[in-house]
Short mmCIF file of N, CA and C in Angstrom, two decimals:
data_model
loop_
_atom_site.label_atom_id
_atom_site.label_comp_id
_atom_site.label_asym_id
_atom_site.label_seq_id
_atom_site.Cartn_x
_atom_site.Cartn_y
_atom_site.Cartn_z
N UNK A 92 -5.66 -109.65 26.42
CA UNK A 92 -5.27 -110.77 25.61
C UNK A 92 -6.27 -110.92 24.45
N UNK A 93 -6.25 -111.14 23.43
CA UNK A 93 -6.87 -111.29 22.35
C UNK A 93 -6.70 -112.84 21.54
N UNK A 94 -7.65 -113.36 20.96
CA UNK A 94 -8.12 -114.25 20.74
C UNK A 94 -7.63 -114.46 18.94
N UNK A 95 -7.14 -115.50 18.75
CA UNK A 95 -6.88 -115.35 17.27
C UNK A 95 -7.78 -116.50 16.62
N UNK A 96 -8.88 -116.26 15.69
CA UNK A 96 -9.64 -117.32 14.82
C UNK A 96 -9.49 -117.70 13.46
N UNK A 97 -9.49 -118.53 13.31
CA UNK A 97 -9.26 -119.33 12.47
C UNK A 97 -10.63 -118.92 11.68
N UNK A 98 -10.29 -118.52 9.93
CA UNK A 98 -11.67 -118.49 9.32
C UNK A 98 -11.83 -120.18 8.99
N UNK A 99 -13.65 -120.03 9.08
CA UNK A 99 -13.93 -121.39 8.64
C UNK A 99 -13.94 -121.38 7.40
N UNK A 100 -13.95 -122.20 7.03
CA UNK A 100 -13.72 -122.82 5.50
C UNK A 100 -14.70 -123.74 4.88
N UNK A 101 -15.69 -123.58 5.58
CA UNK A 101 -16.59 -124.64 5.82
C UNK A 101 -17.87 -124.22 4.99
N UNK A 102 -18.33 -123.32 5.25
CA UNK A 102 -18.95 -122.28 4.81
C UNK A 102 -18.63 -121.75 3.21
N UNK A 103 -17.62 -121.58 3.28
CA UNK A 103 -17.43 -121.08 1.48
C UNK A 103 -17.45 -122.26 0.48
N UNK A 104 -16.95 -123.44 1.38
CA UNK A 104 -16.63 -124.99 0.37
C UNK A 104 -17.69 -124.95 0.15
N UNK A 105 -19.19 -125.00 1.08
CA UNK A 105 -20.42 -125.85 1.42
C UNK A 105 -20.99 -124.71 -0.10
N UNK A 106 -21.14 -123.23 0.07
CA UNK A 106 -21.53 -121.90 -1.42
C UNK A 106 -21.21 -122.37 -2.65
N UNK A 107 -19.70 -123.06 -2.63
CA UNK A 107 -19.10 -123.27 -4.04
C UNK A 107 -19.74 -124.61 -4.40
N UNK A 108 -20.15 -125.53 -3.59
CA UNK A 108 -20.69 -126.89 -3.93
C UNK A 108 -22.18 -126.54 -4.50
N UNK A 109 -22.78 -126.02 -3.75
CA UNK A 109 -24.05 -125.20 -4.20
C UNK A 109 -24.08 -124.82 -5.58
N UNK A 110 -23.37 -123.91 -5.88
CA UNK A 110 -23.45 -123.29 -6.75
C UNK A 110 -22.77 -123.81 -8.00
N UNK A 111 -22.31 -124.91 -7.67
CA UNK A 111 -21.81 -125.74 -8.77
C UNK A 111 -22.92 -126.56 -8.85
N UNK A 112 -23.60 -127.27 -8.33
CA UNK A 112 -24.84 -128.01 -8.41
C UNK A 112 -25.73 -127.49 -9.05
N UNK A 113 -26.06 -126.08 -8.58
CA UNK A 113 -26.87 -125.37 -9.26
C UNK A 113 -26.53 -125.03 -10.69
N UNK A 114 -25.24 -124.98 -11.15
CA UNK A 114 -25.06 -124.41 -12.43
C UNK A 114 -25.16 -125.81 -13.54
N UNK A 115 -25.09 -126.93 -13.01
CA UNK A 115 -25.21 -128.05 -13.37
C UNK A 115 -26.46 -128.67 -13.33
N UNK A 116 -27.44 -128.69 -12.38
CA UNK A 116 -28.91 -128.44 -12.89
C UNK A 116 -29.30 -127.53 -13.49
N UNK A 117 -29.11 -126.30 -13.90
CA UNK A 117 -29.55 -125.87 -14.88
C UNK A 117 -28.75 -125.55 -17.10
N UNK A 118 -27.48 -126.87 -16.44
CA UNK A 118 -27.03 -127.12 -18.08
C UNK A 118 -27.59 -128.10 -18.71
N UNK A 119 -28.39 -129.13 -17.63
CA UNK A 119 -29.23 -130.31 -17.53
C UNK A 119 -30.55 -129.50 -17.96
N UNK A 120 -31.06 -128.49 -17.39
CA UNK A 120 -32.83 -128.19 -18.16
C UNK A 120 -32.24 -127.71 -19.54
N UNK A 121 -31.03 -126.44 -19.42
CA UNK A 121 -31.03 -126.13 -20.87
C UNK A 121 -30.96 -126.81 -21.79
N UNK A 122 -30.16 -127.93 -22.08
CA UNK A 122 -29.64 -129.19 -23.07
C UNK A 122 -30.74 -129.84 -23.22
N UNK A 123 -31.65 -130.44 -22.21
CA UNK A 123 -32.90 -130.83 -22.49
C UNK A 123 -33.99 -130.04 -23.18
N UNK A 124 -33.93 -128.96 -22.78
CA UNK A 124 -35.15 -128.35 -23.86
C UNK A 124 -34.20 -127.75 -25.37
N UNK A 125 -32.83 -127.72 -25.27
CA UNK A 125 -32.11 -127.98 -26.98
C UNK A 125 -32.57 -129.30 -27.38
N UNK A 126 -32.66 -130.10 -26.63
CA UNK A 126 -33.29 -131.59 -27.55
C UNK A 126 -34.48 -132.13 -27.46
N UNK A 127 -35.41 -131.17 -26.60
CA UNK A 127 -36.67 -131.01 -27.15
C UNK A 127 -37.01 -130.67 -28.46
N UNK A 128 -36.20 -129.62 -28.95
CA UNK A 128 -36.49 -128.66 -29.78
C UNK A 128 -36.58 -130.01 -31.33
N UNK A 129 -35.75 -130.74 -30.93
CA UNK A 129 -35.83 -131.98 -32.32
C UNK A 129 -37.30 -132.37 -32.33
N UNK A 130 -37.82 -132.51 -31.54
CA UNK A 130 -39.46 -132.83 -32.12
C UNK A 130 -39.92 -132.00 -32.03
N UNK A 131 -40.02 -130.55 -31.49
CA UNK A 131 -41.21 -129.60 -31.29
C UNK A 131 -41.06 -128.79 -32.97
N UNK A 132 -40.30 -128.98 -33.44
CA UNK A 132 -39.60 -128.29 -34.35
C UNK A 132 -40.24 -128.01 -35.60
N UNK A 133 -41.19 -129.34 -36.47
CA UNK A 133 -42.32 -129.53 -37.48
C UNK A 133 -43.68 -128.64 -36.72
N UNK A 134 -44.32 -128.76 -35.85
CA UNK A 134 -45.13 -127.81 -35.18
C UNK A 134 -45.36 -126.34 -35.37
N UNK A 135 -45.80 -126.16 -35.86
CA UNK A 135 -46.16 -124.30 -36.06
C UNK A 135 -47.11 -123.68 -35.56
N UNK A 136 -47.91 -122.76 -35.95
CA UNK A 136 -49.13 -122.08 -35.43
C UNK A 136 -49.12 -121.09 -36.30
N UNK A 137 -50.42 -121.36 -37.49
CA UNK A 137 -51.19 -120.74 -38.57
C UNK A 137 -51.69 -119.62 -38.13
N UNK A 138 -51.71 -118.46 -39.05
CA UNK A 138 -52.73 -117.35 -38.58
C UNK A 138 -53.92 -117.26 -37.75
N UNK A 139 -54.96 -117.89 -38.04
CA UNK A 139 -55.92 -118.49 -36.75
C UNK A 139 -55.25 -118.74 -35.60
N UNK A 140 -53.91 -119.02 -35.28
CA UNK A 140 -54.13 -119.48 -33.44
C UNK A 140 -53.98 -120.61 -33.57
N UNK A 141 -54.00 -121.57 -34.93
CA UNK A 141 -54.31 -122.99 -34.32
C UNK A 141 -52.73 -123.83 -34.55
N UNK A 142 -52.16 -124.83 -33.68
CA UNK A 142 -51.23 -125.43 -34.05
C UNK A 142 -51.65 -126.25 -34.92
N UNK A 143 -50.15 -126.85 -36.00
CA UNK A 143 -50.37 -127.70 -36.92
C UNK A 143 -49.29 -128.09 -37.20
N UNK A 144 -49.01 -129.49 -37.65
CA UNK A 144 -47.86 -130.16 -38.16
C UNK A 144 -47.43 -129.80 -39.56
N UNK A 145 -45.89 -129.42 -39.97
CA UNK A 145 -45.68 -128.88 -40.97
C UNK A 145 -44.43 -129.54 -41.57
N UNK A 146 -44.32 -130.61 -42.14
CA UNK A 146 -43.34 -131.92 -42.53
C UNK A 146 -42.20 -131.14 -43.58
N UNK A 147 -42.64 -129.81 -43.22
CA UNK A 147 -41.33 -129.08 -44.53
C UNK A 147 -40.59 -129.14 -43.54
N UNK A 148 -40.75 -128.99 -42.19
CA UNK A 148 -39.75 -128.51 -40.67
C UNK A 148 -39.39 -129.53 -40.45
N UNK A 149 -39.58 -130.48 -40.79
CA UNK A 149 -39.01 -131.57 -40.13
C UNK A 149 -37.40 -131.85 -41.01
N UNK A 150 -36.52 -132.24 -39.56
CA UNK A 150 -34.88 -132.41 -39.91
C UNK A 150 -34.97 -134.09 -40.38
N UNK A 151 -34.06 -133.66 -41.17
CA UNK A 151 -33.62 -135.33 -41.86
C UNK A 151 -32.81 -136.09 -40.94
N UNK A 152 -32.29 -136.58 -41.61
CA UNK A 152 -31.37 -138.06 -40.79
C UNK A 152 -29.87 -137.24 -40.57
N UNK A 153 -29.56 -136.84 -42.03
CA UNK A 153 -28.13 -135.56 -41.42
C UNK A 153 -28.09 -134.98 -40.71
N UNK A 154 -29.00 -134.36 -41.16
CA UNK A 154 -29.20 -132.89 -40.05
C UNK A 154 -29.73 -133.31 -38.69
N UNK A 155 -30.31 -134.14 -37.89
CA UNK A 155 -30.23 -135.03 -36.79
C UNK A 155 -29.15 -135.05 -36.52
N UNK A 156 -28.65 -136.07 -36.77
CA UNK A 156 -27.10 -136.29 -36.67
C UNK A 156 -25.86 -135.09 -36.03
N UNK A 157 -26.31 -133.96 -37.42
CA UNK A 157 -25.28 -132.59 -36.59
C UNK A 157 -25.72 -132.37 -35.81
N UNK A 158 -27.30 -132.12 -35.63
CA UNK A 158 -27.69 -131.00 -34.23
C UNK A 158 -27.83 -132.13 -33.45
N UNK A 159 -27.51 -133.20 -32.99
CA UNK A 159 -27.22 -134.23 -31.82
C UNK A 159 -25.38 -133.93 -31.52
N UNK A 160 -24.44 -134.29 -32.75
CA UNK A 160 -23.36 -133.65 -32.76
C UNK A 160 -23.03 -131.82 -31.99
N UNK A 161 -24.04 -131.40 -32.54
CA UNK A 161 -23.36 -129.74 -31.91
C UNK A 161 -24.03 -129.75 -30.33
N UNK A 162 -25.29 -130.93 -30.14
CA UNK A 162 -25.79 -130.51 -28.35
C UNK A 162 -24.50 -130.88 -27.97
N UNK A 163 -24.30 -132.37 -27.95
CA UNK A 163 -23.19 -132.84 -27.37
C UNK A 163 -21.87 -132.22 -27.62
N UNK A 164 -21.38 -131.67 -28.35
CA UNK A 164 -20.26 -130.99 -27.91
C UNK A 164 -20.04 -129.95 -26.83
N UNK A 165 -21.55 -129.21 -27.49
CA UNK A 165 -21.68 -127.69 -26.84
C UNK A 165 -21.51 -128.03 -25.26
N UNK A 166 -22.48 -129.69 -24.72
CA UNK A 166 -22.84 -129.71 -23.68
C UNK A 166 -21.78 -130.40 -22.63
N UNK A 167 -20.72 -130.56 -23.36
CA UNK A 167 -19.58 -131.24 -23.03
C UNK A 167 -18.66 -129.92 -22.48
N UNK A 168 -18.00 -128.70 -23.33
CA UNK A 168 -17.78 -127.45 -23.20
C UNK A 168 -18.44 -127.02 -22.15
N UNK A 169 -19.57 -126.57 -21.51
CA UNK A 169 -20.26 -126.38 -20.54
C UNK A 169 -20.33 -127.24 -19.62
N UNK A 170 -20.48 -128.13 -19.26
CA UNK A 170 -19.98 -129.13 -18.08
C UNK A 170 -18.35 -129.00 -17.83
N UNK A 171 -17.44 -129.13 -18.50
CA UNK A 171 -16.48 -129.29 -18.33
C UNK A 171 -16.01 -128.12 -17.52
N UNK A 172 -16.04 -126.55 -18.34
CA UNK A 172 -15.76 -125.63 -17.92
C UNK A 172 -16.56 -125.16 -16.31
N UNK A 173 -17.79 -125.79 -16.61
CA UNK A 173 -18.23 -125.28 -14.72
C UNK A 173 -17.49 -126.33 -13.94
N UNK A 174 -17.34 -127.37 -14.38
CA UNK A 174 -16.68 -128.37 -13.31
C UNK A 174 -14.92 -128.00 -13.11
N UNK A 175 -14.50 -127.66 -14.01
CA UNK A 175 -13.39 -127.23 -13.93
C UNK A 175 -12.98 -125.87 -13.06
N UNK A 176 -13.93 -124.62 -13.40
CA UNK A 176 -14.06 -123.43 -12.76
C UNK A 176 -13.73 -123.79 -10.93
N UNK A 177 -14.08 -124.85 -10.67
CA UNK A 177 -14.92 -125.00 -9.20
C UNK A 177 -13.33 -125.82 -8.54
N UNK A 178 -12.35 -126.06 -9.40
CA UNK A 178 -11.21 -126.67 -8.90
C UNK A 178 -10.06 -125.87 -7.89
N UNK A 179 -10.56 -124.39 -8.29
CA UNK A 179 -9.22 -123.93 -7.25
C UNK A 179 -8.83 -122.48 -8.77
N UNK A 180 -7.78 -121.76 -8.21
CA UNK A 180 -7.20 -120.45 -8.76
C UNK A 180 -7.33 -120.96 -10.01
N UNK A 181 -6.35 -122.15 -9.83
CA UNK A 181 -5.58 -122.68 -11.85
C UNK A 181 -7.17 -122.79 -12.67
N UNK A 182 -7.99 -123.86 -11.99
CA UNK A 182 -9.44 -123.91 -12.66
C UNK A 182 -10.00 -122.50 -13.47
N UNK A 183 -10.16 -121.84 -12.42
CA UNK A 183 -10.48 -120.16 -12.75
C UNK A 183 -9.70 -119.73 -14.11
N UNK A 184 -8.98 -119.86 -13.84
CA UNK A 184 -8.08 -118.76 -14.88
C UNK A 184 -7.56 -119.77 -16.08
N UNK A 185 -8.18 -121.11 -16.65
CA UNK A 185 -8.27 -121.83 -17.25
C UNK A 185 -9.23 -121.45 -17.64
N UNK A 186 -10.48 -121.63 -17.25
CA UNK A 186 -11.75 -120.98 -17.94
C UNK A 186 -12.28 -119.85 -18.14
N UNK A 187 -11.24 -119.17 -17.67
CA UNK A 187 -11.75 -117.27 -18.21
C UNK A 187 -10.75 -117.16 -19.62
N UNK A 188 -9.54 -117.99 -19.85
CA UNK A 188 -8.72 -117.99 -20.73
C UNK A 188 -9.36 -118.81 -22.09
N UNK A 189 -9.83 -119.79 -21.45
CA UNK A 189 -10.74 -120.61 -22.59
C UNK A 189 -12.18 -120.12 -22.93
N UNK A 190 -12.60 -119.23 -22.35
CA UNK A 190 -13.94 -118.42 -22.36
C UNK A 190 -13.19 -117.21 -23.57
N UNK A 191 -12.08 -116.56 -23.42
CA UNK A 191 -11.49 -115.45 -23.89
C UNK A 191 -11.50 -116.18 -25.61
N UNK A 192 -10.89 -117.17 -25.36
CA UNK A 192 -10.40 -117.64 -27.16
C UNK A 192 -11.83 -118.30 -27.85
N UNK A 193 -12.49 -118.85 -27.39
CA UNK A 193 -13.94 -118.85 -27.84
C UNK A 193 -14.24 -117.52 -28.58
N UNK A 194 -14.34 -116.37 -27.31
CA UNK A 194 -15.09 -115.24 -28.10
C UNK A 194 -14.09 -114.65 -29.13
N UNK A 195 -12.83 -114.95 -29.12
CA UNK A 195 -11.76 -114.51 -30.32
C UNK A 195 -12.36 -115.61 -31.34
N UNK A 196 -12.69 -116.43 -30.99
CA UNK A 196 -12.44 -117.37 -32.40
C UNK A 196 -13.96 -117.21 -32.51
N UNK A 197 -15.12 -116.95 -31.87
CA UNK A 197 -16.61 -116.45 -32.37
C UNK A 197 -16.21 -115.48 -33.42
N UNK A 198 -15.55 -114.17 -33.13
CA UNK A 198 -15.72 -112.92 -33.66
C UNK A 198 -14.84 -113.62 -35.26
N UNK A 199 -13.78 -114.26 -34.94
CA UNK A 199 -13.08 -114.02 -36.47
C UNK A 199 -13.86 -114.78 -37.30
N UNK A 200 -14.47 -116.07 -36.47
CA UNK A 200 -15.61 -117.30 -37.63
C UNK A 200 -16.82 -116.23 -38.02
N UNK A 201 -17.07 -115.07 -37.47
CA UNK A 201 -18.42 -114.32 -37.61
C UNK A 201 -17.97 -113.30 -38.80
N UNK A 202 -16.89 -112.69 -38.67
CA UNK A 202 -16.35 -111.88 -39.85
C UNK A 202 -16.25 -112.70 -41.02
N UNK A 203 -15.26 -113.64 -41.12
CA UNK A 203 -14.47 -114.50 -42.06
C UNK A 203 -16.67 -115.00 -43.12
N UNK A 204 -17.01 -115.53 -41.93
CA UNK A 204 -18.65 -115.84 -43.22
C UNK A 204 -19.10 -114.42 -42.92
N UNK A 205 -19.35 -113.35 -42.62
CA UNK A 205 -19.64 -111.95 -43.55
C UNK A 205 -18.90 -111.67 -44.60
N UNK A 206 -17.66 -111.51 -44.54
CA UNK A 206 -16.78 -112.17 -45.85
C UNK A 206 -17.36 -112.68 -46.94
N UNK A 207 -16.91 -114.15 -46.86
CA UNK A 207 -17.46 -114.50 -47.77
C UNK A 207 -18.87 -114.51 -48.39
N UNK A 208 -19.69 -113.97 -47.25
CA UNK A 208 -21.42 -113.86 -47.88
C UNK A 208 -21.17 -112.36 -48.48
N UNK A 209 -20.32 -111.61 -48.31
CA UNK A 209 -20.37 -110.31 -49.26
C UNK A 209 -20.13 -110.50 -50.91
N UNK A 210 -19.37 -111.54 -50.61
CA UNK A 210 -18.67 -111.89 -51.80
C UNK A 210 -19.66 -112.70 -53.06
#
């Protein structure tokens, strides 16, 4: 007579929770040290070795503004898509499809300004 078992399921839920946690503490250090980068940014280091403040580096009030604008989008895109990934088949293949048109629409925005910078 042979015995029929049931796989647990218990075990793979408990990996995928993990590893969603994990990919989510580390969109949390990356995004934080992108918005470090707003103050470390005037800071340099002169031929000597020595650091020094350099007020040409420093971003204005616009340019603040966008690169607060592009964390938060970027960091919105990345949360979304790991949290989404972690939903089941449809999740998956939502974010390999939305991962796909990104890098289509990277490559043609990357040509289109070689383009015009040839020009």
């Amino acid at each position: 007579m042979r015995a029929k078992f049931k796989k647990s399921t218990k075990r793979s839920l408990k990996k995928e929770k993990t590893l969603q946690f994990t990919l989510n503490v580390i969109g949390i250090f990356m995004f934080m040290g992108i918005l470090i980068r707003w103050w470390t940014v005037p800071f340099a280091i002169s031929h000597d070795l020595r650091i020094y403040y350099n007020s040409d580096f420093q971003m204005k009030l616009s340019e603040c503004k966008e690169f607060l604008a592009f964390v938060l989008c970027a960091a919105s895109v990345y949360f979304s898509l790991v949290n989404v990934y972690f939903l089941g088949k449809t999740g998956k293949k939502l974010v390999y499809t939305v991962l796909v048109l990104l890098a289509v629409f990277n490559l043609y925005m990357m040509l289109t300004l070689l383009a015009v910078a040839t020009h």
